PDB file of C-alpha atoms in Angstrom:
ATOM      1  CA  MET A   1       5.304  -4.520   7.950  1.00 64.00           C
ATOM      2  CA  LYS A   2       3.855  -5.848   4.683  1.00 70.00           C
ATOM      3  CA  VAL A   3       2.859  -3.560   1.806  1.00 72.00           C
ATOM      4  CA  VAL A   4       0.416  -4.698  -0.875  1.00 72.00           C
ATOM      5  CA  THR A   5      -0.677  -2.639  -3.900  1.00 75.00           C
ATOM      6  CA  PRO A   6      -4.313  -3.413  -4.855  1.00 73.00           C
ATOM      7  CA  GLU A   7      -4.716  -3.740  -8.631  1.00 71.00           C
ATOM      8  CA  ILE A   8      -7.845  -1.624  -9.074  1.00 71.00           C
ATOM      9  CA  SER A   9      -8.886   0.831 -11.772  1.00 72.00           C
ATOM     10  CA  TRP A  10      -9.858   3.386  -9.136  1.00 76.00           C
ATOM     11  CA  HIS A  11     -11.064   6.169 -11.457  1.00 82.00           C
ATOM     12  CA  GLU A  12     -10.555   4.580 -14.876  1.00 77.00           C
ATOM     13  CA  ARG A  13      -7.333   6.223 -16.127  1.00 81.00           C
ATOM     14  CA  ASP A  14      -7.900   9.684 -14.673  1.00 87.00           C
ATOM     15  CA  PRO A  15      -5.536  11.112 -12.028  1.00 89.00           C
ATOM     16  CA  ILE A  16      -6.528  10.786  -8.359  1.00 89.00           C
ATOM     17  CA  TYR A  17      -5.867  13.889  -6.251  1.00 91.00           C
ATOM     18  CA  SER A  18      -6.964  12.747  -2.800  1.00 92.00           C
ATOM     19  CA  VAL A  19      -7.866   9.701  -0.710  1.00 90.00           C
ATOM     20  CA  ASP A  20      -9.010   9.454   2.895  1.00 91.00           C
ATOM     21  CA  PHE A  21      -9.757   6.603   5.286  1.00 87.00           C
ATOM     22  CA  GLN A  22     -12.845   6.794   7.466  1.00 84.00           C
ATOM     23  CA  PRO A  23     -11.687   7.435  11.053  1.00 81.00           C
ATOM     24  CA  GLY A  24     -12.461   4.909  13.738  1.00 73.00           C
ATOM     25  CA  ARG A  25     -11.233   1.734  15.265  1.00 63.00           C
ATOM     26  CA  TRP A  26      -9.796  -1.093  13.250  1.00 64.00           C
ATOM     27  CA  PRO A  27     -10.969  -2.541  10.967  1.00 63.00           C
ATOM     28  CA  ILE A  28     -11.365   0.567   8.825  1.00 62.00           C
ATOM     29  CA  GLN A  29     -14.715   0.465   7.043  1.00 74.00           C
ATOM     30  CA  ARG A  30     -14.441   2.883   4.131  1.00 86.00           C
ATOM     31  CA  LEU A  31     -12.039   4.734   1.861  1.00 87.00           C
ATOM     32  CA  ALA A  32     -12.990   7.792  -0.207  1.00 90.00           C
ATOM     33  CA  SER A  33     -11.174   8.815  -3.393  1.00 91.00           C
ATOM     34  CA  GLY A  34     -11.561  11.809  -5.697  1.00 91.00           C
ATOM     35  CA  GLY A  35      -9.892  13.331  -8.738  1.00 90.00           C
ATOM     36  CA  VAL A  36     -10.141  14.669 -12.255  1.00 90.00           C
ATOM     37  CA  ASP A  37     -13.293  12.746 -13.225  1.00 90.00           C
ATOM     38  CA  LYS A  38     -15.394  14.943 -10.832  1.00 89.00           C
ATOM     39  CA  ILE A  39     -16.609  11.869  -8.919  1.00 89.00           C
ATOM     40  CA  VAL A  40     -16.031  10.868  -5.309  1.00 90.00           C
ATOM     41  CA  ARG A  41     -15.986   7.103  -4.924  1.00 89.00           C
ATOM     42  CA  ILE A  42     -16.553   5.187  -1.704  1.00 89.00           C
ATOM     43  CA  TRP A  43     -14.799   1.851  -1.186  1.00 89.00           C
ATOM     44  CA  GLN A  44     -14.956  -0.775   1.526  1.00 87.00           C
ATOM     45  CA  MET A  45     -11.709  -2.216   2.790  1.00 82.00           C
ATOM     46  CA  LYS A  46     -11.527  -5.878   3.750  1.00 79.00           C
ATOM     47  CA  VAL A  47      -8.623  -7.680   5.401  1.00 75.00           C
ATOM     48  CA  ASP A  48      -8.235 -11.451   5.313  1.00 74.00           C
ATOM     49  CA  ALA A  49      -6.709 -13.685   7.979  1.00 73.00           C
ATOM     50  CA  GLU A  50      -3.235 -13.202   6.506  1.00 72.00           C
ATOM     51  CA  GLY A  51      -3.530  -9.418   6.707  1.00 69.00           C
ATOM     52  CA  LYS A  52      -3.924  -8.883   2.957  1.00 73.00           C
ATOM     53  CA  GLY A  53      -6.205  -5.964   2.095  1.00 74.00           C
ATOM     54  CA  ASP A  54      -8.804  -5.846  -0.648  1.00 78.00           C
ATOM     55  CA  PHE A  55     -11.323  -3.187  -1.713  1.00 83.00           C
ATOM     56  CA  GLU A  56     -14.952  -3.401  -2.808  1.00 85.00           C
ATOM     57  CA  PHE A  57     -16.715  -0.547  -4.616  1.00 85.00           C
ATOM     58  CA  LEU A  58     -19.670   0.924  -2.687  1.00 87.00           C
ATOM     59  CA  SER A  59     -20.880   4.184  -4.215  1.00 86.00           C
ATOM     60  CA  ASN A  60     -20.354   7.063  -6.679  1.00 86.00           C
ATOM     61  CA  LEU A  61     -20.937  10.645  -5.431  1.00 85.00           C
ATOM     62  CA  ARG A  62     -21.693  12.754  -8.508  1.00 83.00           C
ATOM     63  CA  ARG A  63     -22.751  16.252  -7.406  1.00 78.00           C
ATOM     64  CA  HIS A  64     -19.382  17.899  -8.116  1.00 82.00           C
ATOM     65  CA  THR A  65     -19.131  20.040 -11.245  1.00 81.00           C
ATOM     66  CA  ALA A  66     -15.331  20.309 -11.372  1.00 84.00           C
ATOM     67  CA  THR A  67     -12.231  18.343 -10.410  1.00 88.00           C
ATOM     68  CA  VAL A  68     -12.361  16.953  -6.866  1.00 90.00           C
ATOM     69  CA  ASN A  69      -9.119  18.215  -5.308  1.00 90.00           C
ATOM     70  CA  VAL A  70      -9.593  16.894  -1.781  1.00 91.00           C
ATOM     71  CA  VAL A  71     -11.794  14.445   0.151  1.00 91.00           C
ATOM     72  CA  ARG A  72     -11.908  14.224   3.947  1.00 89.00           C
ATOM     73  CA  PHE A  73     -14.160  12.181   6.228  1.00 86.00           C
ATOM     74  CA  SER A  74     -15.341  13.934   9.376  1.00 80.00           C
ATOM     75  CA  LYS A  75     -14.688  12.053  12.589  1.00 70.00           C
ATOM     76  CA  ASN A  76     -18.344  11.953  13.148  1.00 64.00           C
ATOM     77  CA  ASP A  77     -15.194  22.992  -7.399  1.00 51.00           C
ATOM     78  CA  THR A  78     -15.451  26.406  -5.683  1.00 56.00           C
ATOM     79  CA  ALA A  79     -17.912  24.916  -3.295  1.00 61.00           C
ATOM     80  CA  ILE A  80     -17.448  22.380  -0.525  1.00 64.00           C
ATOM     81  CA  ILE A  81     -20.009  19.591  -0.608  1.00 64.00           C
ATOM     82  CA  LEU A  82     -20.646  17.658   2.593  1.00 67.00           C
ATOM     83  CA  TRP A  83     -22.070  14.168   2.089  1.00 67.00           C
ATOM     84  CA  LYS A  84     -23.698  11.811   4.544  1.00 66.00           C
ATOM     85  CA  LYS A  85     -24.733   8.189   4.244  1.00 65.00           C
ATOM     86  CA  SER A  86     -28.444   7.602   3.653  1.00 66.00           C
ATOM     87  CA  ASP A  87     -30.584   4.539   4.310  1.00 67.00           C
ATOM     88  CA  VAL A  88     -32.854   5.512   1.416  1.00 62.00           C
ATOM     89  CA  PRO A  89     -31.633   4.311  -2.008  1.00 62.00           C
ATOM     90  CA  THR A  90     -30.785   7.118  -4.416  1.00 56.00           C
ATOM     91  CA  PRO A  91     -32.693   6.783  -7.709  1.00 54.00           C
ATOM     92  CA  ALA A  92     -30.682   6.787 -10.900  1.00 50.00           C
ATOM     93  CA  ASN A  93     -31.437  10.132 -12.569  1.00 46.00           C
ATOM     94  CA  ASN A  94     -28.908  10.210 -15.398  1.00 45.00           C
ATOM     95  CA  ILE A  95     -30.279   8.519 -18.531  1.00 35.00           C
ATOM     96  CA  PHE A  96     -26.927   9.021 -20.239  1.00 35.00           C
ATOM     97  CA  ALA A  97     -24.967   7.130 -17.570  1.00 43.00           C
ATOM     98  CA  ASP A  98     -22.451   4.555 -18.746  1.00 47.00           C
ATOM     99  CA  ASP A  99     -23.907   1.056 -18.593  1.00 44.00           C
ATOM    100  CA  GLU A 100     -20.531  -0.284 -17.463  1.00 46.00           C
ATOM    101  CA  VAL A 101     -20.427   1.857 -14.319  1.00 52.00           C
ATOM    102  CA  ASP A 102     -20.699  -0.265 -11.191  1.00 62.00           C
ATOM    103  CA  GLU A 103     -24.050  -0.125  -9.413  1.00 71.00           C
ATOM    104  CA  ASP A 104     -24.028   1.738  -6.101  1.00 72.00           C
ATOM    105  CA  LYS A 105     -24.201  -0.542  -3.067  1.00 74.00           C
ATOM    106  CA  GLU A 106     -24.652   2.402  -0.666  1.00 76.00           C
ATOM    107  CA  SER A 107     -26.685   5.605  -0.937  1.00 77.00           C
ATOM    108  CA  TRP A 108     -25.145   8.980  -0.084  1.00 77.00           C
ATOM    109  CA  VAL A 109     -26.946  12.338  -0.191  1.00 76.00           C
ATOM    110  CA  CYS A 110     -25.700  15.916  -0.320  1.00 78.00           C
ATOM    111  CA  HIS A 111     -25.946  17.101   3.286  1.00 79.00           C
ATOM    112  CA  LYS A 112     -24.719  20.671   2.908  1.00 82.00           C
ATOM    113  CA  THR A 113     -22.919  22.932   0.412  1.00 85.00           C
ATOM    114  CA  LEU A 114     -20.504  25.611   1.669  1.00 89.00           C
ATOM    115  CA  ARG A 115     -19.906  28.558  -0.666  1.00 90.00           C
ATOM    116  CA  GLY A 116     -17.446  31.366  -0.071  1.00 92.00           C
ATOM    117  CA  HIS A 117     -14.240  30.781  -2.020  1.00 94.00           C
ATOM    118  CA  LEU A 118     -13.719  32.473  -5.382  1.00 92.00           C
ATOM    119  CA  GLY A 119     -11.548  29.657  -6.747  1.00 91.00           C
ATOM    120  CA  ASP A 120     -10.919  25.931  -6.462  1.00 90.00           C
ATOM    121  CA  VAL A 121     -10.584  24.439  -2.984  1.00 92.00           C
ATOM    122  CA  ALA A 122      -7.157  22.780  -2.597  1.00 93.00           C
ATOM    123  CA  ASP A 123      -7.351  21.320   0.911  1.00 95.00           C
ATOM    124  CA  LEU A 124      -9.681  20.650   3.861  1.00 95.00           C
ATOM    125  CA  SER A 125      -9.184  19.819   7.528  1.00 96.00           C
ATOM    126  CA  TRP A 126     -11.757  19.022  10.241  1.00 94.00           C
ATOM    127  CA  SER A 127     -11.667  20.086  13.871  1.00 96.00           C
ATOM    128  CA  LYS A 128     -11.537  17.236  16.350  1.00 93.00           C
ATOM    129  CA  ASP A 129     -15.156  17.767  17.449  1.00 92.00           C
ATOM    130  CA  ASN A 130     -16.356  17.847  13.795  1.00 90.00           C
ATOM    131  CA  ARG A 131     -18.132  21.167  14.317  1.00 93.00           C
ATOM    132  CA  TYR A 132     -15.632  23.247  12.340  1.00 96.00           C
ATOM    133  CA  LEU A 133     -13.884  22.869   9.004  1.00 95.00           C
ATOM    134  CA  VAL A 134     -11.012  24.865   7.498  1.00 97.00           C
ATOM    135  CA  SER A 135     -10.524  25.119   3.739  1.00 96.00           C
ATOM    136  CA  GLY A 136      -7.707  26.524   1.601  1.00 96.00           C
ATOM    137  CA  SER A 137      -8.164  27.830  -1.925  1.00 95.00           C
ATOM    138  CA  VAL A 138      -6.384  29.125  -5.020  1.00 94.00           C
ATOM    139  CA  ASP A 139      -8.060  32.479  -4.288  1.00 96.00           C
ATOM    140  CA  ASN A 140      -5.206  32.980  -1.727  1.00 97.00           C
ATOM    141  CA  SER A 141      -7.508  32.582   1.266  1.00 97.00           C
ATOM    142  CA  ALA A 142      -8.406  30.121   4.000  1.00 98.00           C
ATOM    143  CA  ILE A 143     -11.870  29.967   5.571  1.00 97.00           C
ATOM    144  CA  VAL A 144     -12.988  28.471   8.887  1.00 98.00           C
ATOM    145  CA  TRP A 145     -16.568  27.192   8.693  1.00 96.00           C
ATOM    146  CA  ASP A 146     -19.183  26.423  11.308  1.00 95.00           C
ATOM    147  CA  VAL A 147     -20.501  23.225   9.739  1.00 91.00           C
ATOM    148  CA  VAL A 148     -23.642  23.090  11.900  1.00 88.00           C
ATOM    149  CA  LYS A 149     -24.736  26.591  10.850  1.00 91.00           C
ATOM    150  CA  GLY A 150     -23.194  26.375   7.380  1.00 90.00           C
ATOM    151  CA  SER A 151     -21.554  29.784   7.819  1.00 93.00           C
ATOM    152  CA  LYS A 152     -18.086  31.365   7.802  1.00 96.00           C
ATOM    153  CA  ILE A 153     -16.628  32.316  11.179  1.00 96.00           C
ATOM    154  CA  ALA A 154     -13.197  33.471   9.966  1.00 97.00           C
ATOM    155  CA  MET A 155     -11.464  34.270   6.688  1.00 97.00           C
ATOM    156  CA  PHE A 156      -7.674  34.584   6.431  1.00 98.00           C
ATOM    157  CA  THR A 157      -6.439  36.595   3.434  1.00 97.00           C
ATOM    158  CA  GLU A 158      -2.815  37.406   4.295  1.00 97.00           C
ATOM    159  CA  HIS A 159      -1.234  34.938   1.862  1.00 98.00           C
ATOM    160  CA  LYS A 160       0.032  36.352  -1.444  1.00 96.00           C
ATOM    161  CA  SER A 161      -0.462  33.161  -3.437  1.00 96.00           C
ATOM    162  CA  TYR A 162      -2.440  29.909  -3.467  1.00 96.00           C
ATOM    163  CA  VAL A 163      -3.230  28.340  -0.092  1.00 98.00           C
ATOM    164  CA  GLN A 164      -2.328  24.735  -0.911  1.00 97.00           C
ATOM    165  CA  GLY A 165      -2.522  23.150   2.533  1.00 97.00           C
ATOM    166  CA  VAL A 166      -4.487  23.639   5.771  1.00 98.00           C
ATOM    167  CA  ALA A 167      -4.475  21.856   9.129  1.00 98.00           C
ATOM    168  CA  PHE A 168      -6.750  22.158  12.173  1.00 98.00           C
ATOM    169  CA  ASP A 169      -5.059  21.788  15.558  1.00 98.00           C
ATOM    170  CA  PRO A 170      -6.563  18.745  17.363  1.00 96.00           C
ATOM    171  CA  LEU A 171      -6.632  20.822  20.553  1.00 97.00           C
ATOM    172  CA  GLY A 172      -8.671  23.500  18.778  1.00 96.00           C
ATOM    173  CA  ASN A 173      -6.333  26.437  19.431  1.00 98.00           C
ATOM    174  CA  PHE A 174      -4.690  26.940  16.045  1.00 98.00           C
ATOM    175  CA  VAL A 175      -5.163  26.683  12.299  1.00 98.00           C
ATOM    176  CA  ALA A 176      -2.070  26.241  10.108  1.00 99.00           C
ATOM    177  CA  THR A 177      -1.882  27.234   6.431  1.00 99.00           C
ATOM    178  CA  LEU A 178       0.865  26.597   3.853  1.00 98.00           C
ATOM    179  CA  SER A 179       1.014  28.625   0.659  1.00 98.00           C
ATOM    180  CA  ALA A 180       2.853  28.844  -2.652  1.00 96.00           C
ATOM    181  CA  ASP A 181       4.097  32.241  -1.411  1.00 97.00           C
ATOM    182  CA  ARG A 182       6.707  30.212   0.575  1.00 96.00           C
ATOM    183  CA  SER A 183       5.200  30.886   3.978  1.00 98.00           C
ATOM    184  CA  LEU A 184       3.627  28.910   6.811  1.00 98.00           C
ATOM    185  CA  ARG A 185       1.108  30.855   8.879  1.00 98.00           C
ATOM    186  CA  ILE A 186      -0.307  29.895  12.280  1.00 98.00           C
ATOM    187  CA  TYR A 187      -3.629  31.486  13.277  1.00 98.00           C
ATOM    188  CA  ASN A 188      -5.170  31.618  16.735  1.00 98.00           C
ATOM    189  CA  THR A 189      -8.744  30.333  16.530  1.00 97.00           C
ATOM    190  CA  ASN A 190      -9.935  32.614  19.349  1.00 96.00           C
ATOM    191  CA  SER A 191      -8.447  35.941  18.252  1.00 97.00           C
ATOM    192  CA  LYS A 192      -8.531  35.030  14.518  1.00 96.00           C
ATOM    193  CA  MET A 193      -5.069  36.636  14.299  1.00 97.00           C
ATOM    194  CA  CYS A 194      -1.868  35.335  12.717  1.00 98.00           C
ATOM    195  CA  VAL A 195       0.533  34.510  15.565  1.00 98.00           C
ATOM    196  CA  ASN A 196       3.392  33.084  13.470  1.00 98.00           C
ATOM    197  CA  ASN A 197       4.538  33.751   9.912  1.00 98.00           C
ATOM    198  CA  VAL A 198       7.387  31.391   9.042  1.00 97.00           C
ATOM    199  CA  SER A 199       9.257  31.744   5.757  1.00 95.00           C
ATOM    200  CA  LYS A 200      12.975  31.966   6.596  1.00 92.00           C
ATOM    201  CA  LEU A 201      15.437  30.244   8.899  1.00 89.00           C
ATOM    202  CA  SER A 202      18.567  31.934  10.213  1.00 83.00           C
ATOM    203  CA  VAL A 203      21.554  29.670  10.927  1.00 73.00           C
ATOM    204  CA  PRO A 204      25.105  30.526  12.090  1.00 67.00           C
ATOM    205  CA  THR A 205      27.885  30.082   9.511  1.00 68.00           C
ATOM    206  CA  VAL A 206      31.654  30.524   9.743  1.00 64.00           C
ATOM    207  CA  ALA A 207      32.979  32.973   7.165  1.00 63.00           C
ATOM    208  CA  PRO A 208      36.596  32.642   5.895  1.00 58.00           C
ATOM    209  CA  THR A 209      38.667  35.770   6.537  1.00 58.00           C
ATOM    210  CA  GLY A 210      41.956  35.051   4.700  1.00 56.00           C
ATOM    211  CA  ALA A 211      42.817  36.544   1.316  1.00 54.00           C
ATOM    212  CA  ASP A 212      42.846  33.071  -0.214  1.00 57.00           C
ATOM    213  CA  GLY A 213      39.457  32.268   1.278  1.00 57.00           C
ATOM    214  CA  ASN A 214      40.878  30.093   4.058  1.00 61.00           C
ATOM    215  CA  GLN A 215      40.852  30.636   7.801  1.00 60.00           C
ATOM    216  CA  PRO A 216      44.249  32.050   8.978  1.00 61.00           C
ATOM    217  CA  PRO A 217      45.965  30.033  11.734  1.00 64.00           C
ATOM    218  CA  ASN A 218      45.481  31.126  15.342  1.00 62.00           C
ATOM    219  CA  SER A 219      42.663  33.464  14.353  1.00 64.00           C
ATOM    220  CA  GLN A 220      39.177  33.667  15.785  1.00 68.00           C
ATOM    221  CA  PRO A 221      36.591  32.512  13.208  1.00 68.00           C
ATOM    222  CA  GLU A 222      33.950  35.045  12.273  1.00 68.00           C
ATOM    223  CA  VAL A 223      30.461  33.691  12.809  1.00 69.00           C
ATOM    224  CA  LYS A 224      27.656  35.218  10.793  1.00 74.00           C
ATOM    225  CA  ALA A 225      23.947  34.493  10.662  1.00 73.00           C
ATOM    226  CA  LYS A 226      22.713  33.417   7.253  1.00 78.00           C
ATOM    227  CA  ALA A 227      18.996  33.465   6.478  1.00 84.00           C
ATOM    228  CA  PHE A 228      17.461  31.331   3.753  1.00 88.00           C
ATOM    229  CA  ARG A 229      13.973  30.426   2.593  1.00 92.00           C
ATOM    230  CA  ILE A 230      12.723  27.096   3.924  1.00 94.00           C
ATOM    231  CA  PHE A 231       9.842  26.445   1.510  1.00 96.00           C
ATOM    232  CA  HIS A 232       9.791  26.049  -2.271  1.00 95.00           C
ATOM    233  CA  ASP A 233       8.494  28.892  -4.435  1.00 92.00           C
ATOM    234  CA  ASP A 234       5.688  28.637  -6.971  1.00 88.00           C
ATOM    235  CA  SER A 235       7.993  26.945  -9.482  1.00 90.00           C
ATOM    236  CA  LEU A 236       7.247  23.711  -7.591  1.00 92.00           C
ATOM    237  CA  ARG A 237       4.870  21.918  -9.943  1.00 88.00           C
ATOM    238  CA  SER A 238       2.109  20.868  -7.612  1.00 91.00           C
ATOM    239  CA  PHE A 239      -1.414  21.889  -6.722  1.00 90.00           C
ATOM    240  CA  PHE A 240      -0.943  20.775  -3.120  1.00 94.00           C
ATOM    241  CA  ARG A 241       1.272  21.304  -0.054  1.00 96.00           C
ATOM    242  CA  ARG A 242      -0.731  19.360   2.518  1.00 96.00           C
ATOM    243  CA  LEU A 243       0.429  19.633   6.116  1.00 98.00           C
ATOM    244  CA  GLU A 244      -0.910  17.929   9.242  1.00 97.00           C
ATOM    245  CA  PHE A 245      -0.782  17.994  13.045  1.00 98.00           C
ATOM    246  CA  SER A 246       0.029  14.876  15.036  1.00 96.00           C
ATOM    247  CA  PRO A 247      -3.060  13.365  16.750  1.00 93.00           C
ATOM    248  CA  ASP A 248      -2.028  14.844  20.127  1.00 94.00           C
ATOM    249  CA  GLY A 249      -1.403  18.293  18.621  1.00 96.00           C
ATOM    250  CA  GLN A 250       2.188  18.462  19.862  1.00 96.00           C
ATOM    251  CA  LEU A 251       3.828  18.376  16.417  1.00 97.00           C
ATOM    252  CA  LEU A 252       3.115  19.976  13.046  1.00 98.00           C
ATOM    253  CA  PHE A 253       4.464  18.282   9.897  1.00 98.00           C
ATOM    254  CA  THR A 254       4.963  20.361   6.732  1.00 98.00           C
ATOM    255  CA  PRO A 255       5.983  19.302   3.192  1.00 98.00           C
ATOM    256  CA  ALA A 256       7.558  21.275   0.316  1.00 96.00           C
ATOM    257  CA  GLY A 257      10.566  22.314   2.386  1.00 95.00           C
ATOM    258  CA  CYS A 258      14.106  23.100   1.246  1.00 94.00           C
ATOM    259  CA  MET A 259      17.453  23.493   3.010  1.00 86.00           C
ATOM    260  CA  GLU A 260      20.732  25.159   2.049  1.00 75.00           C
ATOM    261  CA  ALA A 261      23.774  23.632   3.745  1.00 65.00           C
ATOM    262  CA  ALA A 262      27.426  23.968   2.697  1.00 61.00           C
ATOM    263  CA  GLU A 263      26.398  25.349  -0.708  1.00 70.00           C
ATOM    264  CA  LYS A 264      24.177  22.313  -1.209  1.00 78.00           C
ATOM    265  CA  PHE A 265      20.429  22.434  -1.825  1.00 82.00           C
ATOM    266  CA  MET A 266      18.272  19.721  -0.237  1.00 90.00           C
ATOM    267  CA  ASN A 267      14.555  18.948  -0.304  1.00 94.00           C
ATOM    268  CA  ALA A 268      13.032  18.413   3.118  1.00 95.00           C
ATOM    269  CA  SER A 269       9.928  18.057   5.237  1.00 97.00           C
ATOM    270  CA  PHE A 270       9.852  19.953   8.532  1.00 97.00           C
ATOM    271  CA  ILE A 271       8.526  19.153  11.992  1.00 98.00           C
ATOM    272  CA  PHE A 272       7.474  22.062  14.218  1.00 98.00           C
ATOM    273  CA  ALA A 273       6.955  21.663  17.964  1.00 98.00           C
ATOM    274  CA  ARG A 274       3.955  23.129  19.776  1.00 97.00           C
ATOM    275  CA  GLY A 275       4.879  26.344  21.558  1.00 94.00           C
ATOM    276  CA  ALA A 276       7.770  26.940  19.128  1.00 96.00           C
ATOM    277  CA  PHE A 277       6.155  27.355  15.730  1.00 97.00           C
ATOM    278  CA  SER A 278       8.585  30.140  14.774  1.00 95.00           C
ATOM    279  CA  ARG A 279      11.256  27.683  13.576  1.00 94.00           C
ATOM    280  CA  PRO A 280      11.352  23.970  12.713  1.00 96.00           C
ATOM    281  CA  ALA A 281      12.591  21.557  15.354  1.00 96.00           C
ATOM    282  CA  VAL A 282      13.462  18.735  12.936  1.00 95.00           C
ATOM    283  CA  TYR A 283      14.065  18.470   9.216  1.00 91.00           C
ATOM    284  CA  LEU A 284      13.630  15.244   7.253  1.00 94.00           C
ATOM    285  CA  PRO A 285      15.609  14.924   3.974  1.00 92.00           C
ATOM    286  CA  CYS A 286      13.460  13.967   0.979  1.00 90.00           C
ATOM    287  CA  GLY A 287      15.961  13.067  -1.746  1.00 86.00           C
ATOM    288  CA  GLU A 288      15.788  14.398  -5.278  1.00 89.00           C
ATOM    289  CA  LYS A 289      12.060  15.201  -5.309  1.00 91.00           C
ATOM    290  CA  SER A 290      10.156  17.481  -2.976  1.00 94.00           C
ATOM    291  CA  SER A 291       7.499  16.168  -0.603  1.00 96.00           C
ATOM    292  CA  LEU A 292       3.958  17.354  -1.334  1.00 95.00           C
ATOM    293  CA  VAL A 293       1.762  15.699   1.304  1.00 96.00           C
ATOM    294  CA  VAL A 294       2.250  14.636   4.922  1.00 96.00           C
ATOM    295  CA  ARG A 295      -0.235  12.322   6.636  1.00 93.00           C
ATOM    296  CA  VAL A 296       0.160  11.057  10.196  1.00 92.00           C
ATOM    297  CA  ASN A 297      -0.878   7.480  10.927  1.00 87.00           C
ATOM    298  CA  PRO A 298      -3.268   7.583  13.929  1.00 83.00           C
ATOM    299  CA  GLN A 299      -2.482   3.972  14.821  1.00 79.00           C
ATOM    300  CA  LEU A 300       0.180   3.280  17.455  1.00 77.00           C
ATOM    301  CA  PHE A 301       2.686   0.624  16.470  1.00 80.00           C
ATOM    302  CA  GLN A 302       4.865  -1.576  18.655  1.00 82.00           C
ATOM    303  CA  LEU A 303       7.911  -3.562  17.671  1.00 83.00           C
ATOM    304  CA  ARG A 304       7.225  -7.222  17.213  1.00 82.00           C
ATOM    305  CA  PRO A 305       8.774  -9.171  20.144  1.00 84.00           C
ATOM    306  CA  VAL A 306      11.911 -11.059  19.178  1.00 79.00           C
ATOM    307  CA  GLN A 307      12.407 -14.498  20.617  1.00 72.00           C
ATOM    308  CA  ASN A 308      15.833 -15.248  22.035  1.00 67.00           C
ATOM    309  CA  LEU A 309      17.375 -18.102  20.077  1.00 59.00           C
ATOM    310  CA  ASP A 310      20.227 -20.003  21.670  1.00 57.00           C
ATOM    311  CA  CYS A 311      23.038 -20.372  19.189  1.00 53.00           C
ATOM    312  CA  GLU A 312      25.043 -23.574  19.543  1.00 51.00           C
TER     313      GLU A 312
END
């Protein structure tokens, strides 16, 4: 695998909070980016014969009035703005626009605005059929939207702090939310009820019983269950804890995890298995810094075939 970093001034020098590739078959056509400058920018990705990627600017989307925290293509501020590509050129209506800003090569129009959150929207996730959208906000809530009708169909308010990550089950049965209150919640999309609230993990530990703190010889060790929190608290300096389901819906990947083992603290990301959301099935160590975002690559990879070389 080859990794190339494009040298592009994506949003001048302002921080970028979210990027998203347009779903579809290879080659990928567009990339969206958004951040502090309140603008969503659309880029076209090109790949040459050697596999090197390059990006061409296509369009600025300027209807946002606050920082753009998250951008997500459908597979088909305190408001969520849905954009769609238009064949009609958008007239320039800002006489104070910077002359150095690149001219739009595509026209995008505001398709729909969804209002319901009382604070900034931190994350978005589409349903597989593109009819529904779930959003998480710093108002401690998550909302499921009917995009066709432009209305709310469910609002989850059980979290005690910011909802910093949301994920829609590709099979349509669940919505997952991750909050700064150190909990992962799984909601059933039919009953609109929380079916799992995961915040702690209980593991067996062997407790020393000797006066000196050591295990006496020929004695039966005492096994106790120790419970510890598995997600970071709100001291984690991040606006986001973005989780995601695998494309087949069988696994759920969560960031911002932590583990306590043998008096040692470790950062981790967790993998939960479908049908067993009550406890993680796998933990992935993250080193000195905590993970903040998990994205699953929808492309299937195969190992490159190795030719057998006869050694003389």
